[in-house]
Amino acid sequence: MGMTIALDAMGGDRAPGIVVDGAALALRERPDLRFLLIGDRARIEPLLVRHRRLSAAVELVHTSEAVAADAKPSLALRQGRQSSMRLAIDAVKDGRAAAAVSAGNTGALMAMSKFVLKTLPGIDRPAIAAVVPARRRPVVMLDLGANVDCTAQHLFEFAVMGEAYARAALGVDRPSVGLLNVGTEDIKGHEAVRDAAALIRDSGLGIDYRGFVEGTDIPEGTVDVVVTDGFTGNVALKVAEGAVRLMASSLGDAFRASLRAKLGYLFVSPALRALRQRFDPRLYNGAMFVGLAGIVVKSHGGTDAIGFSHAIGSAVRLVEEGTNDRITAEMRKIASPGPQLVAASS
Amino acid sequence: MGMTIALDAMGGDRAPGIVVDGAALALRERPDLRFLLIGDRARIEPLLVRHRRLSAAVELVHTSEAVAADAKPSLALRQGRQSSMRLAIDAVKDGRAAAAVSAGNTGALMAMSKFVLKTLPGIDRPAIAAVVPARRRPVVMLDLGANVDCTAQHLFEFAVMGEAYARAALGVDRPSVGLLNVGTEDIKGHEAVRDAAALIRDSGLGIDYRGFVEGTDIPEGTVDVVVTDGFTGNVALKVAEGAVRLMASSLGDAFRASLRAKLGYLFVSPALRALRQRFDPRLYNGAMFVGLAGIVVKSHGGTDAIGFSHAIGSAVRLVEEGTNDRITAEMRKIASPGPQLVAASS
């Protein structure tokens, strides 16, 4: 029997519809999957009627409670013990599911996940990691907003976690890692980022560390993993999203600007469709809360069934690639001093 | 007689050619301008032959020294006292020029400008401010990299300076100001950004403060001025540049993907040209070092004559709009306690 994924059926702008349809799509790709579908039975059951195969692969766990999209994380944590989101995380904790996927309130999901699952040994702070499109090949970025203040040690942990995540998320054997900075010279940036560079270099972990990278390196895809604090990472991701949206809409305006342009559009539209598909955010949907002792994937709240199925796919890959085991093993190497250190202290 | 602008003729990848040609273009727009053209006489004089009108408006100041593009700022400061860059800043200090424009080494230009000109009264740290294209209308962003560590007080000063700069650079009467953060709610972000919000709101300066803005708000142009620390600002600017470049090159690939697309391109190309013009970085060239007791404008190092002429135009506007007088007047209002405070302390 295949793995079981716990789904928060009530999270997201168009839940539970996109969750049920997304699970059905994921099942088509991976017929061995099973799901704990957690939420309001009265709203979910009618949706399952359409999906005979999915119904056979689902265990429906009823709860009438759900975390509101605008709920404060601390409040959701205290009052949402019977929410669909919390029960999905609990299922990971209890071993009834290999991973949880939710399109709900990010802050609440992070607060609950930290509280229930705790962090992996050696990890101080979990981070949000995701894959973004780039020129060469997609890039892993973290942290995307879980930690607005970061020390050098946090950035170092993000590098270890991001490297392990990239192996599963990008399917790359030895991902290259860069630290986001305002320039590539060693003297650039603030203390935390300069000290983090030294920690990564001197860790002995064999990370393929390429030094400092700049903002332009993210869309260029110069390295596989871009490590930064949650403040900068969140801003960078949203600026990129906004810039792409501005370009796309300006392009649309240009194609409507004249009869000649409209005519030309008829000819170029298939090529543009291929371009849109390459940058389709649904293909990149599913951010991992890395550093937790359990796999939790956050889907974009506004996604559709296709996007949600990709978030499920991302969770499956993280389980199968043993991403958390890898992070734990790497952090253990640092915790236990190497032979030279033992010799020096004896 | 019009105002005099000091030009570092030796700064930039294609200096002194672009500086001389850029000055000639600027003079066509504003025939009342005069220039101190500072650099290697043997290289500049042959270039001036082509420009009869410019030659009459120029005082050539010879120096054989120039700051290298990769020079360390501290070294340039110590050893570059006779460099074209330094002499241009000195001319502002001595009142022989109303502003200085350089396409040279950013770090060296900032270090020299700070050393020679000092900051305006009440300003602790100068910042780099520039105009970037956006959907609604262009947006002023600062700091773009002068200060990687910022306190709430620094961010507050950037808001005052950015507002004054936007009046000249955007020609807006009462620019709206936002603080860049990872969300719009009051509880979001780190301490510095939350405390800065309170400082701006409680300043009594009548800044049209719109609260926190997110990364997407920069390309959207939700506010006229986006205030942030130099680390985040530098990354955000470069991510946006890179994302636009990736989109543009992917679009080029799409138009070359098939015969059909190539044919369509012939029809849409005039509309695309208009689009490219709208986002042409040369139109936005010229970043101000705000907060210094003198106007220094940094041109992009890789720009051409058109771009350099825009940097000169930007310096002229900052002088004419009295941007530095405005910043000084605003900071003085804060330094001198209002009537309530006087009453309370008596």
Short mmCIF file of C-alpha atoms in Angstrom, two decimals, chain A:
data_model
loop_
_atom_site.label_atom_id
_atom_site.label_comp_id
_atom_site.label_asym_id
_atom_site.label_seq_id
_atom_site.Cartn_x
_atom_site.Cartn_y
_atom_site.Cartn_z
CA MET A 1 0.00 0.00 0.00
CA GLY A 2 1.21 3.48 -0.87
CA MET A 3 1.64 6.42 1.42
CA THR A 4 -1.16 8.38 3.06
CA ILE A 5 -1.33 12.18 2.83
CA ALA A 6 -3.48 14.22 5.24
CA LEU A 7 -5.38 17.00 3.46
CA ASP A 8 -6.88 20.04 5.17
CA ALA A 9 -10.06 19.99 3.09
CA MET A 10 -11.25 23.37 4.41
CA GLY A 11 -8.18 25.55 3.74
CA GLY A 12 -7.96 27.91 0.74
CA ASP A 13 -10.22 30.35 -1.05
CA ARG A 14 -12.09 27.66 -2.97
CA ALA A 15 -12.02 24.80 -0.47
CA PRO A 16 -13.16 22.07 -0.23
CA GLY A 17 -13.73 21.90 -4.02
CA ILE A 18 -10.10 22.39 -5.11
CA VAL A 19 -8.86 20.01 -2.42
CA VAL A 20 -11.12 17.14 -3.51
CA ASP A 21 -10.52 17.75 -7.23
CA GLY A 22 -6.79 18.23 -6.60
CA ALA A 23 -6.60 14.92 -4.72
CA ALA A 24 -8.37 13.21 -7.63
CA LEU A 25 -5.80 14.64 -10.07
CA ALA A 26 -2.91 13.56 -7.85
CA LEU A 27 -4.38 10.06 -7.62
CA ARG A 28 -4.43 9.83 -11.43
CA GLU A 29 -0.67 10.42 -11.39
CA ARG A 30 -0.03 8.17 -8.42
CA PRO A 31 -2.77 5.51 -8.06
CA ASP A 32 -1.08 4.13 -4.94
CA LEU A 33 -1.73 7.23 -2.83
CA ARG A 34 -4.26 7.31 0.00
CA PHE A 35 -5.72 10.39 1.65
CA LEU A 36 -7.09 11.46 4.99
CA LEU A 37 -9.60 14.07 3.88
CA ILE A 38 -10.30 16.24 6.91
CA GLY A 39 -13.21 18.65 7.10
CA ASP A 40 -16.95 19.15 6.99
CA ARG A 41 -18.53 15.86 5.92
CA ALA A 42 -21.71 17.58 4.69
CA ARG A 43 -19.69 19.68 2.24
CA ILE A 44 -17.14 17.05 1.20
CA GLU A 45 -19.35 14.01 0.58
CA PRO A 46 -21.34 15.57 -2.27
CA LEU A 47 -18.02 16.43 -3.99
CA LEU A 48 -16.74 12.86 -3.72
CA VAL A 49 -19.71 11.50 -5.66
CA ARG A 50 -18.06 12.65 -8.88
CA HIS A 51 -14.83 10.81 -8.01
CA ARG A 52 -15.35 7.06 -7.73
CA ARG A 53 -11.68 6.13 -7.62
CA LEU A 54 -10.81 8.86 -5.16
CA SER A 55 -13.66 7.79 -2.85
CA ALA A 56 -12.05 4.38 -2.56
CA ALA A 57 -8.69 5.93 -1.63
CA VAL A 58 -10.06 8.35 0.96
CA GLU A 59 -10.77 8.16 4.63
CA LEU A 60 -13.05 11.06 5.48
CA VAL A 61 -12.38 12.56 8.93
CA HIS A 62 -15.21 14.84 9.94
CA THR A 63 -14.81 18.10 11.80
CA SER A 64 -17.04 21.14 11.66
CA GLU A 65 -14.23 23.50 12.68
CA ALA A 66 -11.89 25.35 10.33
CA VAL A 67 -9.25 28.06 10.72
CA ALA A 68 -10.37 31.38 9.19
CA ALA A 69 -8.12 32.85 6.49
CA ASP A 70 -7.62 36.00 8.59
CA ALA A 71 -7.35 34.34 12.02
CA LYS A 72 -4.43 35.38 14.20
CA PRO A 73 -1.95 32.47 14.45
CA SER A 74 -1.85 32.59 18.27
CA LEU A 75 -5.65 32.47 18.47
CA ALA A 76 -5.88 29.67 15.90
CA LEU A 77 -3.34 27.73 17.95
CA ARG A 78 -5.36 28.09 21.18
CA GLN A 79 -8.87 27.70 19.79
CA GLY A 80 -8.39 25.56 16.70
CA ARG A 81 -7.60 22.20 18.31
CA GLN A 82 -10.45 20.54 16.40
CA SER A 83 -9.89 22.42 13.16
CA SER A 84 -9.31 20.57 9.90
CA MET A 85 -5.83 22.15 9.71
CA ARG A 86 -4.82 20.99 13.18
CA LEU A 87 -6.18 17.47 12.68
CA ALA A 88 -4.15 17.16 9.47
CA ILE A 89 -0.96 18.06 11.36
CA ASP A 90 -1.92 15.74 14.23
CA ALA A 91 -2.22 12.90 11.71
CA VAL A 92 1.42 13.46 10.70
CA LYS A 93 2.48 13.54 14.35
CA ASP A 94 0.62 10.27 15.09
CA GLY A 95 2.07 8.55 12.04
CA ARG A 96 -1.33 8.11 10.39
CA ALA A 97 -0.13 10.27 7.49
CA ALA A 98 3.30 10.75 5.94
CA ALA A 99 2.68 14.44 5.22
CA ALA A 100 0.04 17.16 5.54
CA VAL A 101 -1.04 19.59 2.82
CA SER A 102 -3.07 22.74 3.48
CA ALA A 103 -4.04 25.79 1.42
CA GLY A 104 -5.14 27.63 4.58
CA ASN A 105 -3.82 30.52 6.70
CA THR A 106 0.01 30.40 6.50
CA GLY A 107 0.70 31.90 9.94
CA ALA A 108 -1.71 29.52 11.67
CA LEU A 109 -0.33 26.52 9.77
CA MET A 110 3.22 27.42 10.81
CA ALA A 111 2.28 28.05 14.45
CA MET A 112 0.36 24.77 14.71
CA SER A 113 3.04 22.78 12.87
CA LYS A 114 5.77 24.10 15.17
CA PHE A 115 3.69 23.40 18.25
CA VAL A 116 2.63 19.89 17.27
CA LEU A 117 5.64 18.57 15.35
CA LYS A 118 8.54 20.53 16.94
CA THR A 119 11.74 21.14 15.01
CA LEU A 120 14.22 18.49 13.82
CA PRO A 121 17.23 17.85 16.09
CA GLY A 122 19.77 20.66 15.68
CA ILE A 123 17.32 23.01 13.95
CA ASP A 124 16.39 26.16 15.85
CA ARG A 125 13.91 27.67 13.41
CA PRO A 126 11.79 26.16 10.66
CA ALA A 127 11.69 28.10 7.37
CA ILE A 128 9.42 28.32 4.35
CA ALA A 129 11.05 26.97 1.19
CA ALA A 130 9.68 26.94 -2.32
CA VAL A 131 10.67 26.45 -5.94
CA VAL A 132 10.54 29.45 -8.28
CA PRO A 133 11.01 29.54 -12.06
CA ALA A 134 14.33 30.80 -13.42
CA ARG A 135 16.21 30.94 -16.71
CA ARG A 136 18.56 27.96 -16.34
CA ARG A 137 16.37 25.71 -14.24
CA PRO A 138 14.04 26.35 -11.29
CA VAL A 139 15.56 27.65 -8.06
CA VAL A 140 14.83 26.85 -4.40
CA MET A 141 14.42 29.90 -2.19
CA LEU A 142 14.20 30.09 1.58
CA ASP A 143 13.21 31.59 3.97
CA LEU A 144 10.12 33.13 2.40
CA GLY A 145 8.72 34.74 5.51
CA ALA A 146 8.75 32.52 8.60
CA ASN A 147 11.64 34.40 10.27
CA VAL A 148 11.97 38.15 9.78
CA ASP A 149 15.02 38.34 12.07
CA CYS A 150 17.79 35.86 11.37
CA THR A 151 21.19 35.19 12.92
CA ALA A 152 24.12 33.67 11.05
CA GLN A 153 23.30 30.30 12.65
CA HIS A 154 19.74 30.46 11.29
CA LEU A 155 20.99 31.24 7.79
CA PHE A 156 23.42 28.35 8.07
CA GLU A 157 20.58 25.99 9.06
CA PHE A 158 18.54 27.28 6.11
CA ALA A 159 21.44 26.40 3.82
CA VAL A 160 21.52 22.81 5.10
CA MET A 161 17.74 22.49 4.89
CA GLY A 162 17.51 24.17 1.49
CA GLU A 163 20.15 21.87 0.06
CA ALA A 164 18.27 18.77 1.28
CA TYR A 165 14.95 20.18 0.06
CA ALA A 166 16.40 20.95 -3.39
CA ARG A 167 17.52 17.34 -3.86
CA ALA A 168 13.87 16.28 -3.65
CA ALA A 169 12.15 19.33 -5.11
CA LEU A 170 14.49 19.86 -8.08
CA GLY A 171 15.76 16.29 -8.43
CA VAL A 172 19.34 17.58 -8.41
CA ASP A 173 22.11 15.37 -7.04
CA ARG A 174 24.36 17.97 -5.45
CA PRO A 175 22.58 21.33 -5.48
CA SER A 176 24.69 24.48 -5.52
CA VAL A 177 23.95 26.96 -2.74
CA GLY A 178 24.31 30.77 -2.61
CA LEU A 179 23.76 33.31 0.15
CA LEU A 180 21.71 36.32 -0.95
CA ASN A 181 23.61 39.58 -0.45
CA VAL A 182 23.98 43.09 -1.92
CA GLY A 183 27.19 42.17 -3.75
CA THR A 184 29.46 39.20 -4.31
CA GLU A 185 32.63 40.43 -2.55
CA ASP A 186 33.41 38.98 0.90
CA ILE A 187 33.16 42.37 2.61
CA LYS A 188 29.59 43.00 1.40
CA GLY A 189 26.48 42.83 3.56
CA HIS A 190 25.72 42.78 7.26
CA GLU A 191 27.33 40.69 9.96
CA ALA A 192 24.78 37.87 9.92
CA VAL A 193 25.24 37.13 6.23
CA ARG A 194 29.06 37.37 6.40
CA ASP A 195 29.22 35.09 9.45
CA ALA A 196 26.79 32.64 7.81
CA ALA A 197 29.16 32.38 4.83
CA ALA A 198 31.95 31.32 7.18
CA LEU A 199 29.70 28.80 8.96
CA ILE A 200 28.72 27.14 5.68
CA ARG A 201 32.29 27.09 4.36
CA ASP A 202 33.74 25.72 7.58
CA SER A 203 30.94 23.24 8.33
CA GLY A 204 32.67 20.30 6.69
CA LEU A 205 29.31 19.22 5.27
CA GLY A 206 30.44 19.27 1.68
CA ILE A 207 27.75 21.70 0.62
CA ASP A 208 28.48 22.98 -2.90
CA TYR A 209 28.60 26.55 -1.60
CA ARG A 210 29.11 29.21 -4.29
CA GLY A 211 29.39 32.29 -2.08
CA PHE A 212 27.25 35.41 -2.18
CA VAL A 213 24.67 35.90 -4.90
CA GLU A 214 22.66 39.00 -5.79
CA GLY A 215 18.99 39.65 -6.56
CA THR A 216 19.51 39.19 -10.30
CA ASP A 217 20.85 35.68 -9.68
CA ILE A 218 17.41 34.43 -8.58
CA PRO A 219 15.67 34.82 -11.98
CA GLU A 220 18.94 33.90 -13.71
CA GLY A 221 19.13 30.64 -11.77
CA THR A 222 22.86 31.00 -11.11
CA VAL A 223 22.62 28.61 -8.15
CA ASP A 224 20.09 25.91 -7.21
CA VAL A 225 19.41 27.19 -3.69
CA VAL A 226 19.20 30.84 -2.62
CA VAL A 227 19.40 31.31 1.15
CA THR A 228 18.18 34.49 2.85
CA ASP A 229 16.27 35.76 5.87
CA GLY A 230 12.47 35.68 5.81
CA PHE A 231 12.12 39.43 5.42
CA THR A 232 14.28 39.72 2.32
CA GLY A 233 13.01 36.43 0.88
CA ASN A 234 9.38 37.41 1.24
CA VAL A 235 9.96 40.81 -0.38
CA ALA A 236 12.07 39.30 -3.19
CA LEU A 237 9.44 36.69 -4.04
CA LYS A 238 6.62 39.24 -4.10
CA VAL A 239 8.63 41.77 -6.14
CA ALA A 240 9.36 39.06 -8.73
CA GLU A 241 5.68 38.04 -8.83
CA GLY A 242 4.64 41.66 -9.23
CA ALA A 243 7.22 42.42 -11.92
CA VAL A 244 6.16 39.39 -13.96
CA ARG A 245 2.51 40.38 -13.59
CA LEU A 246 3.26 43.96 -14.67
CA MET A 247 5.16 42.73 -17.73
CA ALA A 248 2.40 40.29 -18.65
CA SER A 249 -0.35 42.88 -18.38
CA SER A 250 1.69 45.53 -20.23
CA LEU A 251 2.25 42.97 -22.96
CA GLY A 252 -1.48 42.33 -23.11
CA ASP A 253 -2.06 46.08 -23.47
CA ALA A 254 0.52 46.23 -26.26
CA PHE A 255 -1.25 43.46 -28.19
CA ARG A 256 -4.52 45.39 -27.94
CA ALA A 257 -2.95 48.73 -28.90
CA SER A 258 -3.65 48.59 -32.64
CA LEU A 259 -5.38 46.51 -35.28
CA ARG A 260 -1.97 45.50 -36.57
CA ALA A 261 -0.91 44.26 -33.12
CA LYS A 262 -4.19 42.36 -32.71
CA LEU A 263 -3.60 40.63 -36.01
CA GLY A 264 -0.04 39.74 -35.02
CA TYR A 265 -1.31 38.33 -31.74
CA LEU A 266 -3.27 35.69 -33.63
CA PHE A 267 0.01 34.42 -35.03
CA VAL A 268 2.11 34.55 -31.88
CA SER A 269 -0.51 33.31 -29.41
CA PRO A 270 0.52 29.60 -29.49
CA ALA A 271 4.12 30.58 -28.69
CA LEU A 272 2.88 32.84 -25.89
CA ARG A 273 0.78 30.03 -24.50
CA ALA A 274 3.90 27.86 -24.22
CA LEU A 275 5.64 30.72 -22.44
CA ARG A 276 2.76 31.15 -19.99
CA GLN A 277 2.84 27.43 -19.26
CA ARG A 278 6.54 27.56 -18.45
CA PHE A 279 5.93 30.23 -15.81
CA ASP A 280 2.55 28.87 -14.66
CA PRO A 281 2.61 29.40 -10.85
CA ARG A 282 0.46 26.28 -10.38
CA LEU A 283 3.38 24.10 -11.45
CA TYR A 284 5.47 25.58 -8.63
CA ASN A 285 2.72 25.41 -6.01
CA GLY A 286 3.53 23.84 -2.63
CA ALA A 287 5.97 25.44 -0.19
CA MET A 288 7.56 23.23 2.44
CA PHE A 289 7.88 24.18 6.09
CA VAL A 290 11.43 22.84 6.32
CA GLY A 291 13.01 22.03 9.66
CA LEU A 292 9.95 20.48 11.29
CA ALA A 293 9.87 16.86 12.51
CA GLY A 294 7.18 16.03 9.96
CA ILE A 295 6.36 17.12 6.43
CA VAL A 296 3.92 19.99 6.03
CA VAL A 297 3.32 21.57 2.63
CA LYS A 298 1.57 24.89 2.23
CA SER A 299 -0.41 25.39 -0.98
CA HIS A 300 -1.18 28.88 -2.25
CA GLY A 301 -4.59 29.90 -0.89
CA GLY A 302 -5.88 31.05 -4.26
CA THR A 303 -4.83 28.04 -6.30
CA ASP A 304 -7.09 25.68 -8.25
CA ALA A 305 -7.29 21.88 -8.40
CA ILE A 306 -4.28 21.63 -10.71
CA GLY A 307 -2.20 23.78 -8.36
CA PHE A 308 -3.35 21.79 -5.33
CA SER A 309 -2.44 18.50 -7.02
CA HIS A 310 1.08 19.87 -7.52
CA ALA A 311 1.30 20.69 -3.81
CA ILE A 312 0.35 17.07 -3.07
CA GLY A 313 2.96 15.87 -5.57
CA SER A 314 5.57 18.01 -3.84
CA ALA A 315 4.72 16.45 -0.44
CA VAL A 316 4.99 12.95 -1.91
CA ARG A 317 8.46 13.68 -3.31
CA LEU A 318 9.68 15.06 0.02
CA VAL A 319 8.54 11.88 1.80
CA GLU A 320 10.02 9.53 -0.80
CA GLU A 321 13.34 11.35 -0.99
CA GLY A 322 13.71 11.27 2.79
CA THR A 323 14.35 15.01 2.99
CA ASN A 324 13.91 15.18 6.76
CA ASP A 325 16.21 12.22 7.36
CA ARG A 326 18.85 13.96 5.30
CA ILE A 327 18.55 17.20 7.26
CA THR A 328 18.78 15.29 10.54
CA ALA A 329 21.85 13.36 9.38
CA GLU A 330 23.58 16.54 8.22
CA MET A 331 22.88 18.41 11.46
CA ARG A 332 24.12 15.42 13.45
CA LYS A 333 27.49 15.63 11.69
CA ILE A 334 27.89 19.16 13.03
CA ALA A 335 26.70 18.30 16.52
CA SER A 336 29.28 15.49 16.85
CA PRO A 337 32.78 16.93 16.50
CA GLY A 338 35.00 15.45 13.83
CA PRO A 339 38.26 13.54 14.56
CA GLN A 340 40.49 16.63 14.52
CA LEU A 341 38.34 18.37 17.10
CA VAL A 342 38.36 15.31 19.35
CA ALA A 343 42.13 15.10 19.07
CA ALA A 344 42.51 18.78 19.85
CA SER A 345 40.41 18.60 22.98
CA SER A 346 42.03 15.45 24.39
#
